Each structure stands twice: as structure tokens, then as C-alpha cells.
mmCIF file of C-alpha atoms and ligand atoms in Angstrom:
data_model
loop_
_atom_site.group_PDB
_atom_site.id
_atom_site.type_symbol
_atom_site.label_atom_id
_atom_site.label_comp_id
_atom_site.label_asym_id
_atom_site.label_seq_id
_atom_site.Cartn_x
_atom_site.Cartn_y
_atom_site.Cartn_z
ATOM 1 C CA MET A 92 171.762 -103.196 147.012
ATOM 2 C CA SER A 93 174.587 -105.477 145.639
ATOM 3 C CA ARG A 94 178.403 -104.731 145.280
ATOM 4 C CA ILE A 95 179.270 -102.845 142.242
ATOM 5 C CA TYR A 96 182.398 -104.249 140.420
ATOM 6 C CA LEU A 97 185.047 -102.270 138.710
ATOM 7 C CA SER A 98 184.559 -104.047 135.158
ATOM 8 C CA PRO A 99 182.489 -107.456 135.740
ATOM 9 C CA PRO A 100 181.626 -109.713 132.612
ATOM 10 C CA GLU A 101 178.289 -109.305 130.709
ATOM 11 C CA VAL A 102 176.746 -112.109 129.129
ATOM 12 C CA GLY A 103 173.699 -113.050 127.842
ATOM 13 C CA SER A 104 171.195 -115.211 126.147
ATOM 14 C CA GLU A 105 173.385 -115.316 122.647
ATOM 15 C CA GLU A 106 176.490 -116.378 124.829
ATOM 16 C CA ARG A 107 174.630 -119.101 126.666
ATOM 17 C CA ARG A 108 173.066 -120.245 123.156
ATOM 18 C CA MET A 109 176.596 -120.147 121.564
ATOM 19 C CA LEU A 110 178.248 -121.891 124.379
ATOM 20 C CA LEU A 111 175.456 -124.579 124.549
ATOM 21 C CA GLU A 112 175.651 -125.360 120.895
ATOM 22 C CA ALA A 113 179.286 -125.847 120.958
ATOM 23 C CA PHE A 114 178.506 -128.182 124.241
ATOM 24 C CA ASP A 115 175.764 -130.231 122.345
ATOM 25 C CA SER A 116 177.805 -130.447 119.056
ATOM 26 C CA ASN A 117 180.433 -132.400 121.340
ATOM 27 C CA TRP A 118 183.259 -130.322 120.267
ATOM 28 C CA ILE A 119 184.595 -130.109 123.874
ATOM 29 C CA ALA A 120 187.782 -131.015 122.540
ATOM 30 C CA PRO A 121 190.339 -128.268 122.690
ATOM 31 C CA LEU A 122 190.181 -127.259 118.917
ATOM 32 C CA GLY A 123 187.243 -127.213 116.713
ATOM 33 C CA PRO A 124 184.907 -125.109 114.505
ATOM 34 C CA ASP A 125 184.163 -122.462 116.935
ATOM 35 C CA VAL A 126 187.892 -121.487 117.223
ATOM 36 C CA ASP A 127 188.231 -121.068 113.622
ATOM 37 C CA ALA A 128 185.436 -119.088 113.124
ATOM 38 C CA PHE A 129 186.504 -116.740 116.325
ATOM 39 C CA GLU A 130 189.754 -116.348 114.485
ATOM 40 C CA ALA A 131 188.039 -115.588 111.116
ATOM 41 C CA GLU A 132 185.634 -113.175 112.748
ATOM 42 C CA PHE A 133 188.249 -111.636 114.893
ATOM 43 C CA ALA A 134 191.083 -110.952 112.170
ATOM 44 C CA ASP A 135 188.178 -109.517 110.164
ATOM 45 C CA ARG A 136 186.918 -107.031 112.778
ATOM 46 C CA ILE A 137 190.806 -105.857 113.284
ATOM 47 C CA GLY A 138 191.581 -105.936 109.727
ATOM 48 C CA THR A 139 194.905 -108.126 109.926
ATOM 49 C CA GLY A 140 195.449 -111.086 107.811
ATOM 50 C CA HIS A 141 195.331 -113.617 110.662
ATOM 51 C CA ALA A 142 194.369 -114.187 114.217
ATOM 52 C CA VAL A 143 195.372 -116.981 116.458
ATOM 53 C CA ALA A 144 193.169 -117.709 119.455
ATOM 54 C CA LEU A 145 195.300 -118.453 122.647
ATOM 55 C CA SER A 146 194.728 -119.000 126.276
ATOM 56 C CA SER A 147 195.605 -115.493 127.445
ATOM 57 C CA GLY A 148 196.880 -112.308 126.494
ATOM 58 C CA THR A 149 199.951 -113.434 128.176
ATOM 59 C CA ALA A 150 200.238 -116.325 126.194
ATOM 60 C CA ALA A 151 199.846 -114.075 123.359
ATOM 61 C CA LEU A 152 202.622 -111.916 124.282
ATOM 62 C CA HIS A 153 204.944 -114.404 125.062
ATOM 63 C CA LEU A 154 204.494 -116.060 121.588
ATOM 64 C CA ALA A 155 204.539 -112.700 119.700
ATOM 65 C CA LEU A 156 208.004 -111.955 121.463
ATOM 66 C CA LEU A 157 209.612 -115.389 120.643
ATOM 67 C CA LEU A 158 208.561 -115.481 116.908
ATOM 68 C CA LEU A 159 209.994 -111.852 116.703
ATOM 69 C CA GLY A 160 213.035 -113.021 117.817
ATOM 70 C CA VAL A 161 213.499 -112.030 121.637
ATOM 71 C CA GLY A 162 215.515 -114.223 123.438
ATOM 72 C CA PRO A 163 217.910 -114.641 126.493
ATOM 73 C CA GLY A 164 220.086 -111.434 127.319
ATOM 74 C CA ASP A 165 217.978 -109.373 124.810
ATOM 75 C CA GLU A 166 216.459 -105.774 126.085
ATOM 76 C CA VAL A 167 213.162 -104.827 125.017
ATOM 77 C CA LEU A 168 211.560 -101.100 125.467
ATOM 78 C CA VAL A 169 208.303 -101.580 127.361
ATOM 79 C CA PRO A 170 206.069 -99.134 128.601
ATOM 80 C CA SER A 171 206.272 -98.452 132.416
ATOM 81 C CA PHE A 172 202.802 -97.341 132.752
ATOM 82 C CA THR A 173 200.912 -100.672 132.302
ATOM 83 C CA PHE A 174 199.933 -104.272 133.819
ATOM 84 C CA VAL A 175 202.591 -106.356 134.572
ATOM 85 C CA ALA A 176 201.654 -109.039 132.102
ATOM 86 C CA THR A 177 203.503 -106.849 129.648
ATOM 87 C CA ALA A 178 206.905 -107.074 131.267
ATOM 88 C CA ASN A 179 206.310 -110.851 132.552
ATOM 89 C CA ALA A 180 206.345 -112.033 128.943
ATOM 90 C CA VAL A 181 209.938 -110.254 128.344
ATOM 91 C CA ARG A 182 211.181 -112.237 131.417
ATOM 92 C CA TYR A 183 209.899 -115.367 130.539
ATOM 93 C CA LEU A 184 212.468 -114.980 127.402
ATOM 94 C CA GLY A 185 215.301 -114.445 129.602
ATOM 95 C CA ALA A 186 215.156 -110.799 128.160
ATOM 96 C CA ARG A 187 215.305 -107.715 130.062
ATOM 97 C CA PRO A 188 212.663 -104.730 130.029
ATOM 98 C CA VAL A 189 213.976 -101.421 129.570
ATOM 99 C CA PHE A 190 210.832 -99.137 131.015
ATOM 100 C CA VAL A 191 210.037 -96.193 129.036
ATOM 101 C CA ASP A 192 207.695 -93.302 130.641
ATOM 102 C CA CYS A 193 204.355 -92.030 129.596
ATOM 103 C CA SER A 194 203.340 -88.887 128.250
ATOM 104 C CA ALA A 195 200.785 -86.984 130.066
ATOM 105 C CA ALA A 196 199.069 -86.322 127.252
ATOM 106 C CA THR A 197 197.794 -89.731 126.098
ATOM 107 C CA TRP A 198 199.207 -91.858 129.164
ATOM 108 C CA ASN A 199 200.734 -94.179 126.775
ATOM 109 C CA ILE A 200 204.612 -94.595 126.044
ATOM 110 C CA ASP A 201 206.169 -91.183 125.073
ATOM 111 C CA PRO A 202 207.466 -91.324 121.494
ATOM 112 C CA GLU A 203 210.101 -88.410 122.269
ATOM 113 C CA LEU A 204 211.564 -90.609 124.992
ATOM 114 C CA VAL A 205 211.429 -93.749 122.762
ATOM 115 C CA THR A 206 213.145 -91.603 120.029
ATOM 116 C CA GLY A 207 215.565 -90.208 122.388
ATOM 117 C CA GLU A 208 216.470 -93.618 123.918
ATOM 118 C CA LEU A 209 216.532 -95.385 120.178
ATOM 119 C CA ASP A 210 219.137 -92.862 118.950
ATOM 120 C CA ASP A 211 221.697 -93.153 122.089
ATOM 121 C CA ARG A 212 221.389 -96.867 122.113
ATOM 122 C CA ALA A 213 222.042 -96.592 118.068
ATOM 123 C CA ARG A 214 224.969 -94.444 118.858
ATOM 124 C CA GLN A 215 226.381 -96.959 121.192
ATOM 125 C CA GLY A 216 225.791 -100.080 119.298
ATOM 126 C CA ARG A 217 223.231 -101.570 121.642
ATOM 127 C CA LEU A 218 219.844 -101.312 120.138
ATOM 128 C CA PRO A 219 217.111 -103.229 122.010
ATOM 129 C CA LYS A 220 215.809 -106.473 120.162
ATOM 130 C CA ALA A 221 212.016 -105.020 119.972
ATOM 131 C CA VAL A 222 209.421 -102.192 121.280
ATOM 132 C CA ILE A 223 206.435 -102.729 122.977
ATOM 133 C CA THR A 224 203.332 -100.641 123.060
ATOM 134 C CA VAL A 225 200.399 -100.722 124.996
ATOM 135 C CA ASP A 226 197.275 -99.193 124.257
ATOM 136 C CA LEU A 227 196.365 -98.310 127.728
ATOM 137 C CA TYR A 228 192.927 -98.357 129.343
ATOM 138 C CA GLY A 229 191.567 -98.630 125.825
ATOM 139 C CA GLN A 230 193.127 -95.588 124.163
ATOM 140 C CA ALA A 231 195.783 -96.340 121.447
ATOM 141 C CA ALA A 232 199.493 -95.331 121.742
ATOM 142 C CA ASP A 233 200.779 -92.723 118.951
ATOM 143 C CA TYR A 234 201.718 -95.042 116.224
ATOM 144 C CA ASP A 235 202.565 -92.479 113.587
ATOM 145 C CA ALA A 236 205.195 -91.263 115.818
ATOM 146 C CA LEU A 237 206.163 -94.457 117.181
ATOM 147 C CA GLN A 238 206.313 -96.790 114.112
ATOM 148 C CA PRO A 239 208.761 -94.366 111.954
ATOM 149 C CA VAL A 240 211.414 -94.790 114.510
ATOM 150 C CA CYS A 241 211.178 -98.364 114.961
ATOM 151 C CA ASP A 242 211.416 -98.694 111.049
ATOM 152 C CA THR A 243 214.309 -96.683 111.001
ATOM 153 C CA TYR A 244 216.264 -99.085 113.393
ATOM 154 C CA ASP A 245 214.422 -102.083 112.080
ATOM 155 C CA LEU A 246 212.887 -102.993 115.425
ATOM 156 C CA PRO A 247 209.825 -105.062 115.473
ATOM 157 C CA LEU A 248 206.734 -103.450 117.208
ATOM 158 C CA ILE A 249 204.739 -105.519 119.580
ATOM 159 C CA GLU A 250 201.029 -104.105 120.177
ATOM 160 C CA ASP A 251 199.519 -104.975 123.532
ATOM 161 C CA ALA A 252 196.066 -104.142 122.894
ATOM 162 C CA ALA A 253 194.806 -106.093 125.514
ATOM 163 C CA GLU A 254 192.703 -103.577 127.127
ATOM 164 C CA ALA A 255 191.959 -101.927 123.727
ATOM 165 C CA LEU A 256 189.565 -104.090 121.505
ATOM 166 C CA GLY A 257 187.789 -101.938 119.305
ATOM 167 C CA GLY A 258 189.603 -98.692 119.882
ATOM 168 C CA THR A 259 190.904 -97.084 116.832
ATOM 169 C CA TYR A 260 193.639 -94.778 115.622
ATOM 170 C CA LYS A 261 193.262 -92.783 112.989
ATOM 171 C CA GLY A 262 190.361 -94.921 111.631
ATOM 172 C CA ARG A 263 192.613 -97.999 112.094
ATOM 173 C CA ALA A 264 191.659 -100.523 114.657
ATOM 174 C CA ALA A 265 193.928 -101.095 117.507
ATOM 175 C CA GLY A 266 195.823 -104.023 117.649
ATOM 176 C CA SER A 267 196.472 -104.031 113.979
ATOM 177 C CA PHE A 268 199.601 -101.528 114.006
ATOM 178 C CA GLY A 269 203.205 -103.659 114.384
ATOM 179 C CA ALA A 270 204.430 -106.797 113.471
ATOM 180 C CA ALA A 271 202.034 -108.665 115.959
ATOM 181 C CA GLY A 272 199.356 -107.483 118.132
ATOM 182 C CA ILE A 273 197.713 -108.883 121.175
ATOM 183 C CA PHE A 274 194.413 -108.959 122.856
ATOM 184 C CA SER A 275 192.662 -110.632 126.095
ATOM 185 C CA PHE A 276 189.851 -111.688 127.000
ATOM 186 C CA ASN A 277 190.141 -112.132 130.471
ATOM 187 C CA GLY A 278 186.957 -111.547 133.355
ATOM 188 C CA ASN A 279 187.449 -107.881 133.577
ATOM 189 C CA LYS A 280 188.473 -106.889 129.770
ATOM 190 C CA ILE A 281 185.557 -105.280 127.501
ATOM 191 C CA ILE A 282 184.914 -108.796 125.878
ATOM 192 C CA THR A 283 185.532 -112.164 127.760
ATOM 193 C CA THR A 284 185.704 -115.841 127.256
ATOM 194 C CA SER A 285 186.409 -116.039 130.999
ATOM 195 C CA GLY A 286 190.124 -116.506 130.125
ATOM 196 C CA GLY A 287 191.828 -116.106 126.785
ATOM 197 C CA GLY A 288 193.670 -114.141 124.125
ATOM 198 C CA MET A 289 194.292 -113.085 120.728
ATOM 199 C CA LEU A 290 197.461 -112.922 118.713
ATOM 200 C CA VAL A 291 196.898 -111.174 115.284
ATOM 201 C CA ALA A 292 199.509 -110.398 112.552
ATOM 202 C CA ASP A 293 199.590 -109.995 108.672
ATOM 203 C CA SER A 294 202.137 -112.481 108.485
ATOM 204 C CA ALA A 295 200.805 -115.808 107.635
ATOM 205 C CA GLU A 296 204.234 -117.368 108.559
ATOM 206 C CA LEU A 297 204.031 -115.859 112.028
ATOM 207 C CA ALA A 298 200.526 -116.978 112.678
ATOM 208 C CA GLU A 299 201.200 -120.670 111.349
ATOM 209 C CA ARG A 300 204.057 -120.632 113.800
ATOM 210 C CA ALA A 301 202.203 -119.276 116.683
ATOM 211 C CA ARG A 302 199.583 -122.067 116.161
ATOM 212 C CA TYR A 303 202.210 -124.765 115.982
ATOM 213 C CA LEU A 304 204.010 -123.771 119.043
ATOM 214 C CA ALA A 305 200.893 -123.275 120.977
ATOM 215 C CA THR A 306 199.644 -126.605 120.478
ATOM 216 C CA GLN A 307 202.992 -128.427 121.808
ATOM 217 C CA ALA A 308 204.961 -127.953 118.601
ATOM 218 C CA ARG A 309 203.638 -131.148 116.866
ATOM 219 C CA ASP A 310 205.070 -131.736 113.538
ATOM 220 C CA PRO A 311 202.810 -133.473 110.984
ATOM 221 C CA PHE A 312 203.455 -137.165 111.557
ATOM 222 C CA PRO A 313 200.966 -139.733 112.439
ATOM 223 C CA HIS A 314 202.928 -140.140 115.524
ATOM 224 C CA TYR A 315 204.011 -137.522 118.125
ATOM 225 C CA GLU A 316 207.170 -135.738 116.634
ATOM 226 C CA HIS A 317 208.704 -132.584 117.806
ATOM 227 C CA THR A 318 211.616 -130.511 116.825
ATOM 228 C CA ALA A 319 210.639 -127.506 118.621
ATOM 229 C CA ILE A 320 209.735 -126.792 122.494
ATOM 230 C CA GLY A 321 205.998 -125.973 122.497
ATOM 231 C CA PHE A 322 203.485 -124.622 124.475
ATOM 232 C CA ASN A 323 199.858 -125.704 125.400
ATOM 233 C CA TYR A 324 198.288 -122.000 124.653
ATOM 234 C CA ARG A 325 195.249 -122.670 122.551
ATOM 235 C CA LEU A 326 191.858 -121.455 123.666
ATOM 236 C CA SER A 327 189.397 -123.982 123.855
ATOM 237 C CA ASN A 328 186.487 -124.821 121.648
ATOM 238 C CA LEU A 329 184.048 -124.137 124.126
ATOM 239 C CA LEU A 330 185.587 -120.534 124.959
ATOM 240 C CA ALA A 331 185.914 -119.526 121.531
ATOM 241 C CA ALA A 332 182.122 -120.134 121.168
ATOM 242 C CA LEU A 333 181.594 -117.752 124.362
ATOM 243 C CA GLY A 334 184.190 -115.419 122.383
ATOM 244 C CA ARG A 335 182.298 -115.121 119.296
ATOM 245 C CA ALA A 336 179.079 -114.388 121.006
ATOM 246 C CA GLN A 337 180.805 -111.538 122.901
ATOM 247 C CA LEU A 338 182.120 -110.288 119.934
ATOM 248 C CA ARG A 339 178.945 -109.583 118.174
ATOM 249 C CA GLY A 340 178.025 -107.374 121.127
ATOM 250 C CA LEU A 341 181.349 -105.617 121.181
ATOM 251 C CA ASP A 342 180.006 -102.295 119.469
ATOM 252 C CA SER A 343 176.986 -102.299 121.894
ATOM 253 C CA ARG A 344 179.297 -102.420 124.743
ATOM 254 C CA ILE A 345 181.682 -99.595 123.686
ATOM 255 C CA ASN A 346 178.738 -97.299 123.089
ATOM 256 C CA ARG A 347 177.557 -98.276 126.654
ATOM 257 C CA ARG A 348 181.136 -97.788 128.213
ATOM 258 C CA HIS A 349 181.549 -94.557 126.418
ATOM 259 C CA ARG A 350 178.297 -93.122 127.841
ATOM 260 C CA ILE A 351 179.137 -93.899 131.428
ATOM 261 C CA ASN A 352 182.615 -92.183 130.662
ATOM 262 C CA ARG A 353 180.353 -89.051 129.449
ATOM 263 C CA CYS A 354 178.041 -89.570 132.673
ATOM 264 C CA TYR A 355 181.079 -89.315 134.841
ATOM 265 C CA ARG A 356 182.349 -86.367 133.165
ATOM 266 C CA ALA A 357 179.327 -84.632 133.437
ATOM 267 C CA ALA A 358 178.719 -85.551 137.050
ATOM 268 C CA PHE A 359 182.323 -84.056 138.193
ATOM 269 C CA SER A 360 182.314 -81.357 136.082
ATOM 270 C CA GLU A 361 181.727 -78.850 138.705
ATOM 271 C CA LEU A 362 184.192 -80.456 140.887
ATOM 272 C CA PRO A 363 187.431 -78.660 141.761
ATOM 273 C CA GLY A 364 191.009 -81.015 141.159
ATOM 274 C CA ILE A 365 189.326 -83.932 139.244
ATOM 275 C CA ASP A 366 190.821 -84.598 135.937
ATOM 276 C CA PHE A 367 189.922 -87.282 133.521
ATOM 277 C CA MET A 368 192.336 -89.310 131.452
ATOM 278 C CA PRO A 369 193.061 -87.434 128.112
ATOM 279 C CA VAL A 370 191.635 -88.416 124.971
ATOM 280 C CA ALA A 371 193.974 -87.886 122.225
ATOM 281 C CA ASP A 372 192.372 -86.517 119.289
ATOM 282 C CA TYR A 373 193.956 -89.199 116.766
ATOM 283 C CA GLY A 374 191.610 -91.943 117.702
ATOM 284 C CA GLU A 375 188.643 -93.205 119.623
ATOM 285 C CA PRO A 376 189.102 -95.324 122.717
ATOM 286 C CA ASN A 377 187.098 -98.174 123.601
ATOM 287 C CA TYR A 378 186.470 -96.635 127.070
ATOM 288 C CA TRP A 379 187.328 -99.982 128.655
ATOM 289 C CA LEU A 380 187.908 -98.092 132.294
ATOM 290 C CA THR A 381 186.986 -94.367 132.919
ATOM 291 C CA CYS A 382 190.086 -93.311 134.932
ATOM 292 C CA ILE A 383 190.298 -89.896 137.003
ATOM 293 C CA THR A 384 193.162 -88.239 138.888
ATOM 294 C CA ILE A 385 192.405 -86.422 142.153
ATOM 295 C CA ASP A 386 194.647 -83.246 143.097
ATOM 296 C CA PRO A 387 194.101 -83.622 146.993
ATOM 297 C CA GLY A 388 195.004 -79.834 147.312
ATOM 298 C CA ARG A 389 192.125 -78.562 145.167
ATOM 299 C CA PHE A 390 189.837 -81.727 145.869
ATOM 300 C CA GLY A 391 189.901 -81.701 149.513
ATOM 301 C CA VAL A 392 190.902 -85.145 149.848
ATOM 302 C CA ASP A 393 193.203 -87.766 148.178
ATOM 303 C CA ARG A 394 192.426 -90.577 146.002
ATOM 304 C CA GLU A 395 192.755 -93.069 148.886
ATOM 305 C CA VAL A 396 190.146 -91.391 150.845
ATOM 306 C CA VAL A 397 187.659 -91.368 147.628
ATOM 307 C CA ARG A 398 188.712 -95.288 147.104
ATOM 308 C CA LEU A 399 187.805 -96.063 150.826
ATOM 309 C CA ALA A 400 184.588 -94.101 150.927
ATOM 310 C CA LEU A 401 183.439 -95.930 147.613
ATOM 311 C CA GLU A 402 184.456 -99.369 149.452
ATOM 312 C CA LYS A 403 182.760 -98.636 152.292
ATOM 313 C CA ALA A 404 179.537 -98.331 149.911
ATOM 314 C CA ASP A 405 180.645 -101.764 148.367
ATOM 315 C CA ILE A 406 181.736 -100.057 145.461
ATOM 316 C CA GLU A 407 185.061 -101.546 143.814
ATOM 317 C CA SER A 408 187.341 -98.872 142.428
ATOM 318 C CA ARG A 409 191.029 -99.151 142.102
ATOM 319 C CA PRO A 410 194.218 -97.021 141.952
ATOM 320 C CA THR A 411 195.458 -96.664 137.925
ATOM 321 C CA TRP A 412 198.393 -99.086 137.244
ATOM 322 C CA LYS A 413 201.507 -98.689 139.739
ATOM 323 C CA PRO A 414 204.242 -98.115 137.204
ATOM 324 C CA LEU A 415 206.271 -101.170 136.696
ATOM 325 C CA HIS A 416 209.639 -99.172 137.206
ATOM 326 C CA LEU A 417 208.354 -98.650 140.751
ATOM 327 C CA GLN A 418 207.548 -102.609 141.259
ATOM 328 C CA PRO A 419 209.624 -104.369 143.531
ATOM 329 C CA VAL A 420 210.299 -107.283 141.018
ATOM 330 C CA PHE A 421 211.954 -104.792 138.380
ATOM 331 C CA ALA A 422 213.711 -102.709 140.747
ATOM 332 C CA ASP A 423 217.005 -103.831 138.797
ATOM 333 C CA ASP A 424 215.960 -102.921 135.436
ATOM 334 C CA PRO A 425 216.562 -99.791 133.652
ATOM 335 C CA VAL A 426 213.938 -96.798 133.353
ATOM 336 C CA VAL A 427 213.562 -93.696 130.817
ATOM 337 C CA GLY A 428 212.082 -91.002 132.625
ATOM 338 C CA GLY A 429 209.267 -92.374 135.128
ATOM 339 C CA SER A 430 208.011 -89.332 136.852
ATOM 340 C CA VAL A 431 204.982 -88.806 134.781
ATOM 341 C CA SER A 432 203.497 -92.409 135.362
ATOM 342 C CA ALA A 433 204.435 -91.942 138.991
ATOM 343 C CA GLN A 434 202.575 -89.088 139.673
ATOM 344 C CA ILE A 435 199.247 -90.515 137.828
ATOM 345 C CA PHE A 436 199.830 -93.347 140.207
ATOM 346 C CA ASP A 437 199.847 -91.295 142.913
ATOM 347 C CA ARG A 438 196.338 -89.744 142.051
ATOM 348 C CA GLY A 439 194.761 -91.957 139.820
ATOM 349 C CA LEU A 440 191.498 -93.993 140.206
ATOM 350 C CA CYS A 441 189.800 -96.169 137.959
ATOM 351 C CA LEU A 442 185.972 -95.981 138.374
ATOM 352 C CA PRO A 443 183.225 -98.609 137.822
ATOM 353 C CA SER A 444 182.755 -99.021 134.069
ATOM 354 C CA GLY A 445 181.201 -102.179 133.377
ATOM 355 C CA SER A 446 178.424 -102.109 130.559
ATOM 356 C CA ALA A 447 175.915 -103.504 132.816
ATOM 357 C CA LEU A 448 176.506 -100.319 134.892
ATOM 358 C CA SER A 449 172.726 -98.738 135.803
ATOM 359 C CA ASP A 450 172.147 -95.275 135.710
ATOM 360 C CA HIS A 451 171.130 -95.646 139.299
ATOM 361 C CA GLU A 452 174.478 -97.098 140.294
ATOM 362 C CA LEU A 453 176.096 -94.010 138.431
ATOM 363 C CA ASP A 454 174.176 -91.753 140.853
ATOM 364 C CA ARG A 455 175.367 -93.650 143.776
ATOM 365 C CA ILE A 456 178.880 -93.183 142.700
ATOM 366 C CA ALA A 457 178.819 -89.800 141.523
ATOM 367 C CA ASP A 458 177.081 -88.897 145.012
ATOM 368 C CA ILE A 459 179.648 -90.386 147.201
ATOM 369 C CA VAL A 460 182.514 -88.541 145.139
ATOM 370 C CA ARG A 461 180.574 -85.142 145.345
ATOM 371 C CA GLY A 462 179.940 -85.459 149.042
ATOM 372 C CA LEU A 463 183.556 -85.700 149.556
ATOM 373 C CA ALA A 464 184.427 -82.593 147.521
ATOM 374 C CA ARG A 465 185.301 -79.324 149.495
HETATM 375 C C1 PLP B 711 195.066 -108.040 131.027
HETATM 376 C C2 PLP B 711 196.298 -107.558 130.279
HETATM 377 C C3 PLP B 711 197.251 -108.229 129.850
HETATM 378 C C4 PLP B 711 197.327 -110.098 129.938
HETATM 379 O O1 PLP B 711 196.016 -110.956 129.580
HETATM 380 P P1 PLP B 711 195.560 -112.015 130.302
HETATM 381 O O2 PLP B 711 194.614 -112.522 129.334
HETATM 382 O O3 PLP B 711 195.083 -111.359 131.636
HETATM 383 O O4 PLP B 711 196.881 -112.831 130.302
HETATM 384 C C5 PLP B 711 198.465 -107.749 129.019
HETATM 385 N N1 PLP B 711 198.368 -106.795 128.913
HETATM 386 C C6 PLP B 711 197.548 -105.484 129.329
HETATM 387 C C7 PLP B 711 198.188 -104.092 129.030
HETATM 388 C C8 PLP B 711 196.585 -105.932 130.178
HETATM 389 O O5 PLP B 711 195.693 -105.255 130.676
#
């Protein structure tokens, strides 16, 4: 029996074919026809005017914040319950994250806390420069509750949809809300280019500027001429070919992950003290990871006991994100609320959710968890 990973890449003959086609065409140089095609196909899928293929989701966040005017000394509202990259990008610009707790009903940034904080800050004349939302574990934040208050104060919203490709909110694609959206194609995300990301936006100007900054800010001269500080943030053509093949298989991957989620729900339905990450009725997640919380008082043992029992059977599971307001590196940054995400972290566990997970493997996992219940 081989190790079961949390969310391993799944690649097949289509990926191999398209990657080798790009290789054989000699488009090894960073940019090329597969980058252009990947961007066009991606923008089409999300329903945004433009998409810019980048070397990572973190790079996409960095550029989005930069292009929306975030700079040294600014503050940016950031969900506390997310992966560290969301807040790191704020720090790259010399700005400061202001962490906002999540709602227990969605695990995403709490619109009421955002509204209260922005109202307070407006009264005090110290509004932040931007608001970042995260579509956590593949479920969209509540945009109808978040966008109007951002509009009221004329703040750009940046949607970190790194985990949510293919998820929807009221029928609209995750990533298409806000002034810019970002995605990640890291190895454990729902589709992967081994490493890569995408910035999407309706603004042609923003997309053009992102392409320019991502390619060392080269001005249009025959020699190398520069009027801005740029970055080396573009996705290579070979990886874009891989991404195109992965994108074609996105819907079947979502279906498979959704099915895995249903299997876990069925397997644990009789167990006391296990709850699933709530699915909001406003949209369809992509079911990137299936996450549960374990109430030790009712279940019998705590999350760590379950995680270690799985690990002993060579099965990888992981605690849910540790809230950023509890991370030592952000100890000095302000936080609004915080107890909801802290409690989820205390009890939360992400279960193996890869699209290639077999029914037999699901049974093995469920048996171990069931065996621990009181
Ligand atoms: C993965 C992830 C990122 C970073 O993406 P990379 O491609 O790994 O740089 C950013 N935000 C969230 C919420 C993520 O899960």
C-alpha cells in the first residue's frame, strides 16, 4: 500500500502530449503560443476580460496589490483564516495586514466584521488601501455582502481564488469578483502546472501593466530600456502547455472531489462530534479539500489523535490553516475578532481529497476515523 497524500497532482496522457508538443515545437523560451492560449482559455473559463499567466499565485497577489496602489505604510484588510501567502504579498509592498476573522457559517471573511471595521475607520479617517478576500478551500466568500461596502469607501477588492478554481458564487465564477482575482497552480491545488499562477481582471490596462511588470518592465525599444522596477514573474511556455491540458480536465476533477466529499459525509454521518465545513447556499465550491472539525468531547478523541492515527497508516491529513493573527511573524499586526478561526484551527482537519483517490483508499481512511470514535 502506498502513501495517501492530501492533494497530489493528477496528470495523464493529455498533459504528457501537450507538454511534449510544446517541447518539440522548441518553444522552451519563457513566453510562447501556449502562454497566450492558456491565458485566453483561462479568461474564457472565468469570464473576465483578461488573464495573465505568472510564475505563482503569490506573484499574482503581489502584482495585483501593487497595481491597485498598495504601497509602503498602507493597510490592507486580509482574512486571518488563510494560507500565509495572502498576507506575505501585503508585506512585500511595505504595507501592513489588518486581519479579519471568518464567519462560522462559511469559514470565509466575515462581511459584518469588514463592514464594522470599515465604518469605524472611515469615521476616524484611516481607511485601508484595499481589501483582500479569500475563497477558502474552494468556497467563495459572500460577495454580495462584501462588494457594496468596498464600493461605498471606494476600496479595491482583490479576490484570492488560489484554492477556488471552478467554484461559483450565485452562478458566477470564483475569481471574477473584485478589481483583480488571482489563482495558483501549485502542486497541491485543483489543477497544477507544478508551479504557476494567474492574475485575472476586466481592466485591459491592469492586465497589460501586469504583463509588463512581470517581464522585467521592458519598455518597447530594440535595446533594454527601463522606466520602472520589474519582476521576473512570467509562467514558462512549457508549464502553460501543462496548464492547458489540466484546465481541460477541470470539471471532471471537480466532480471527483465533490464525490469524495459526499463519500466522507456518508461515512461519518453516524459519528458524534464530526462536522463538515459548511457549504453556503449561495454557490458551489470546487471541493478542493474536504475539511472537518472534531469536537473531542463528543467524538472521544481530539483532532491530533485522528491525524496521528492516519499518519501511522501512511495517510496524510493536515490541520486547517493556522489563523495568521496567531502566527508569530504577524504578532504585531492588528486583528478584528479572531476567536472563530482560532476555534476552527483547534478542531479542524483537512482530509485526503485528491481527484485520483480511489474508493478503496476512501474506505481505509473512513475505517480508521470510525475506529477512533467513542
Ligand atoms: C496556494 C495559495 C496561495 C499561493 O499560491 P502559490 O502559487 O503557491 O504562490 C495564495 N493564497 C492561497 C489562499 C493559497 O491557498
